[in-house]
Coordinates of C-alpha atoms in Angstrom, one line a residue:
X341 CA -206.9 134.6 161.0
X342 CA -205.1 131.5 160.2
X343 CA -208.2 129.3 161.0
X344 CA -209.8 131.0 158.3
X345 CA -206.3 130.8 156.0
X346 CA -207.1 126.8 156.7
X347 CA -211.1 127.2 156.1
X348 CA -210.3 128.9 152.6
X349 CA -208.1 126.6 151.6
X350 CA -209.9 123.1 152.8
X351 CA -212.8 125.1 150.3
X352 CA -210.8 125.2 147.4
X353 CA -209.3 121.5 147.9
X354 CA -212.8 120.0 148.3
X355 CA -214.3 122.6 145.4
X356 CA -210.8 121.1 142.6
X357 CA -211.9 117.5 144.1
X358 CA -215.2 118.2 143.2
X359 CA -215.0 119.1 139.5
X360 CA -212.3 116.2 139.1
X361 CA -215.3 113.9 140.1
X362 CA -217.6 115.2 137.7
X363 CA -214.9 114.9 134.8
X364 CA -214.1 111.8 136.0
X365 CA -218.2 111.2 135.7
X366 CA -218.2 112.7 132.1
X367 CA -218.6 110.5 129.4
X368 CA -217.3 111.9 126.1
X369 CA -219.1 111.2 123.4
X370 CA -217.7 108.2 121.1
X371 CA -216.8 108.1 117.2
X372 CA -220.0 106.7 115.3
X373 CA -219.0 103.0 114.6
X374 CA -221.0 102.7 111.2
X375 CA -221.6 99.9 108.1
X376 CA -221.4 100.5 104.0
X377 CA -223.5 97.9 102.7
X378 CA -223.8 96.8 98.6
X379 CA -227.4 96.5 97.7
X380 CA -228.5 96.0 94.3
X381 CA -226.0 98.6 92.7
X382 CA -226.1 100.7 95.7
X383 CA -224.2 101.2 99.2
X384 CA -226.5 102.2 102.0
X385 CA -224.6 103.5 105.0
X386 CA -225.7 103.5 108.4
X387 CA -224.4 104.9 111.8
X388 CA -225.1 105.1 115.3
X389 CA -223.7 108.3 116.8
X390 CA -223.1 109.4 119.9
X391 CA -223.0 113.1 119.0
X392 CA -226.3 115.1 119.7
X393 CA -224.2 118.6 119.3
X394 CA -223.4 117.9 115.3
X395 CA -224.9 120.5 113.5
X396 CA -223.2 118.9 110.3
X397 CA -222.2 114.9 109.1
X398 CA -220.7 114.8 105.6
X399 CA -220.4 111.1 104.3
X400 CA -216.7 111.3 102.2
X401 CA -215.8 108.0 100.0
X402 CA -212.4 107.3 98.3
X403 CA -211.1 104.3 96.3
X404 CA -207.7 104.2 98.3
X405 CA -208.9 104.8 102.2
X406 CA -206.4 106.7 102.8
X407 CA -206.3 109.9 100.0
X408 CA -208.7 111.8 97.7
X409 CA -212.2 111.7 100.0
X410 CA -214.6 113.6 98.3
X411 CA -217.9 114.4 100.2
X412 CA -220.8 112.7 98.3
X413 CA -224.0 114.1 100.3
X414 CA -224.9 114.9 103.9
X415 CA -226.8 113.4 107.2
X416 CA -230.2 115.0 107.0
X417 CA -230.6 114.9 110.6
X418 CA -227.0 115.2 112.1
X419 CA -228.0 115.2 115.9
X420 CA -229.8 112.0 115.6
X421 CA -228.8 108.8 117.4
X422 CA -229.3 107.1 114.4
X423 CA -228.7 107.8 110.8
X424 CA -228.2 106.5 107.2
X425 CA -227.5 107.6 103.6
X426 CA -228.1 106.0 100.5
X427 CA -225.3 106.2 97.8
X428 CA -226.8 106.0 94.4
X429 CA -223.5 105.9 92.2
X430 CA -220.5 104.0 93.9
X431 CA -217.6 103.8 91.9
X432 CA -216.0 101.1 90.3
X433 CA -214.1 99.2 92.2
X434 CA -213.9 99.1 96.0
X435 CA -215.5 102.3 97.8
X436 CA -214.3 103.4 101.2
X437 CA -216.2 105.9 103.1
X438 CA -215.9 108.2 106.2
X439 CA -217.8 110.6 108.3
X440 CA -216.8 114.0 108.6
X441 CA -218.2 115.6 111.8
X442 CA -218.8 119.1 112.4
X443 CA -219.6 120.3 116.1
X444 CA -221.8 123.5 117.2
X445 CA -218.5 124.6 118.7
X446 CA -216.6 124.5 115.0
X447 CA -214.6 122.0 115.9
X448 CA -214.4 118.7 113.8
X449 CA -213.5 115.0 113.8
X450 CA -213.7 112.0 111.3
X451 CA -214.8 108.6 111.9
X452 CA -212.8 105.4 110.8
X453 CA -212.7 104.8 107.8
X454 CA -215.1 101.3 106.7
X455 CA -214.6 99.1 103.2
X456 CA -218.4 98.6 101.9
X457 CA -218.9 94.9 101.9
X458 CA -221.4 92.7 100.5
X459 CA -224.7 92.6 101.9
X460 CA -224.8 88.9 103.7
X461 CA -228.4 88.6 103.8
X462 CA -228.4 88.4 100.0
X463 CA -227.6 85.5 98.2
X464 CA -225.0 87.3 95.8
X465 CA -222.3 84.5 94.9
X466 CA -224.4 82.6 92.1
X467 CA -223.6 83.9 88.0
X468 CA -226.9 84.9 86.0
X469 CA -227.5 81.7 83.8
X470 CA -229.9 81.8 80.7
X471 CA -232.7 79.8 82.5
X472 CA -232.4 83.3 85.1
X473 CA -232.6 85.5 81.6
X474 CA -235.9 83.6 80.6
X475 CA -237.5 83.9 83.6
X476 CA -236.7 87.4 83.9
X477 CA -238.2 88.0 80.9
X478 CA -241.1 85.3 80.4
X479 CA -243.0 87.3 77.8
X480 CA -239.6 86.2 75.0
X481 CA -240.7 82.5 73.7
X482 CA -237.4 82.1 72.2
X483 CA -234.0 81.7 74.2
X484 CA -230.9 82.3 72.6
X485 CA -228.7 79.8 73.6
X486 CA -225.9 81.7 75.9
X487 CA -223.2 80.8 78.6
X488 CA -221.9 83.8 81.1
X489 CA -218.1 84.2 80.8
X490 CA -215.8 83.2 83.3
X491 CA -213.8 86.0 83.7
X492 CA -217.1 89.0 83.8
X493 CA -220.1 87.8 84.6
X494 CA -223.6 89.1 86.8
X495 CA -224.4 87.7 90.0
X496 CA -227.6 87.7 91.7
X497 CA -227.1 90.7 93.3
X498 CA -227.1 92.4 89.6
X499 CA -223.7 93.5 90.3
X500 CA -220.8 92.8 87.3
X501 CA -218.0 90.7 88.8
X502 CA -214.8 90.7 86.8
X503 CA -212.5 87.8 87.7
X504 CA -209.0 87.5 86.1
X505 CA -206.8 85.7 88.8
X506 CA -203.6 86.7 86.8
X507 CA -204.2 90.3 87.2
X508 CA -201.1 90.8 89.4
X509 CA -198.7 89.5 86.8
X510 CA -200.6 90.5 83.7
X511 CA -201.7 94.0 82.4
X512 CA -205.7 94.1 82.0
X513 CA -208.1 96.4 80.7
X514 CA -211.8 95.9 80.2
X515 CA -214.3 98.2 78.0
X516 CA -218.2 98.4 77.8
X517 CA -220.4 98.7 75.2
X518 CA -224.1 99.0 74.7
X519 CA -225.5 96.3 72.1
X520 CA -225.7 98.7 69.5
X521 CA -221.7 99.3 70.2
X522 CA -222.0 102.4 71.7
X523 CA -219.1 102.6 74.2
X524 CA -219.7 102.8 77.7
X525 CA -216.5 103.5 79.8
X526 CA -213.2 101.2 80.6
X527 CA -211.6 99.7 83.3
X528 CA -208.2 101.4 82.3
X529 CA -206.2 99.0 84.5
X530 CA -207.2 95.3 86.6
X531 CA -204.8 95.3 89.4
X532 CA -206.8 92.6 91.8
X533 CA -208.1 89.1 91.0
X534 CA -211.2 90.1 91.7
X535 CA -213.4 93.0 91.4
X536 CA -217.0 94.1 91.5
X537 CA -218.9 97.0 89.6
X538 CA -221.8 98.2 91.1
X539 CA -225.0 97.6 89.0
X540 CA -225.6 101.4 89.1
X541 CA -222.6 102.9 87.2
X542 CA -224.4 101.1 84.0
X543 CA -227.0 103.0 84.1
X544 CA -230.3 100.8 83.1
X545 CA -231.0 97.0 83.0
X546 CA -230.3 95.0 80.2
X547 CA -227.8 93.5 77.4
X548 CA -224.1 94.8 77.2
X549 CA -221.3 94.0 75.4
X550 CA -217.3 93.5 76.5
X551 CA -214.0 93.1 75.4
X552 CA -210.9 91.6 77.9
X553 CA -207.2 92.9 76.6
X554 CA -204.3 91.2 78.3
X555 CA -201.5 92.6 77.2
X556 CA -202.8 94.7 74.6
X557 CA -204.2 91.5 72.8
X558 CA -207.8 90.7 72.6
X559 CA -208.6 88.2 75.4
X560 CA -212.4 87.6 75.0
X561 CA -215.1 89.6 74.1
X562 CA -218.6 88.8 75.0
X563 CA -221.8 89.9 76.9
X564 CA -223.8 90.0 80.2
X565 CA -227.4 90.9 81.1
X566 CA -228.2 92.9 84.3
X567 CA -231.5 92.7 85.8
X568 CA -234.0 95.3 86.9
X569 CA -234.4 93.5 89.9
X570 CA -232.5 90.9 92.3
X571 CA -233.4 87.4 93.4
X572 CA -232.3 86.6 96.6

């Protein structure tokens, strides 16, 4: 009787050892480690993800990182390897995005949290000039002689950079305008030296107009040209 007592219990000792193995074997599967890229007035994100039992990925931006995520859209195929979303209409200003992963068990995680960053393999730091405006639009014999401003100006990318290196000291706010002065929106408040505004949120190519307040006075007011297209 008590060799089989011993039999029983050598069983259970090598059956726990067992399992502990194969957890021990287990890999678990790991948070997608992902990219938000700026292209031309859009941010394409793409992820590599180790979750084949997501039945749902929800791509959630914010301007903070930290508060108000909304969820813009959603993976179309969530239990691929590899996936990637387009967003058409960033905000202005930086965008921070996140994954929001749902499981076929109901239970949820998020990824980290990712800044989207210029896309290096464009050639994005260089203003518009007017000789870039004529050749964009060759069919016009006659330039009009015109300087970009220093403090908003287009960059290759077609992306509007706005650049006012007192902006921590001094109150800024920056309105649009079509050219036949219809107004666009404002950029109630410039807190950073520098910022960017994707090409998209304007809505088509071509002339607009702008006016620079410091203080409540009238710093400059002036125009840029977006392109339809980038040069790279």
């Amino acid at each position: 009787m008590k060799q089989i007592v011993r039999n029983l219990i050598i069983i259970v000792i090598l059956s726990i050892a067992s399992g502990a193995a194969k957890a021990q074997e287990y890999t678990p599967p790991v948070l997608p480690d992902f990219s938000a890229l700026i292209q031309t007035g859009k941010i394409q994100l793409e992820w590599i993800s180790g979750f084949p039992n997501a039945v749902q990925i929800g791509i959630q931006r914010s301007l903070d990182s930290v508060l108000n995520f909304t969820t813009i859209g959603y993976a179309s195929n969530p239990g691929s390897s590899r996936n990637a979303y387009l967003d058409n209409k960033p905000l202005p200003g930086r965008n921070y995005y996140r994954l929001f992963i749902l499981m076929n068990n109901n239970r949820y995680l998020y990824s980290k949290t990712v800044l989207a960053v210029a896309d290096s393999t464009i050639n994005a730091g260089a203003k518009l000039s007017a000789s870039d405006i004529a050749n964009l639009n060759p069919s016009k014999e006659e330039v009009i002689p015109w300087k970009p401003s220093n403090y908003i100006y287009t960059t290759a990318d077609g992306n509007v950079n706005i650049r006012l290196p007192e902006a921590p000291k001094k109150k800024y706010n920056v309105k649009f305008f079509e050219p036949s002065g219809t107004f666009l929106f404002e950029v109630e408040q410039v807190v950073e030296p520098f910022l960017i505004l994707e090409k998209a949120i304007f809505m088509h190519a071509g002339w607009f107009n702008f006016e620079i307040y410091e203080n409540g006075k009238l710093l400059e007011k002036w125009n840029l040209y977006i392109p339809l297209n980038y040069r790279s």
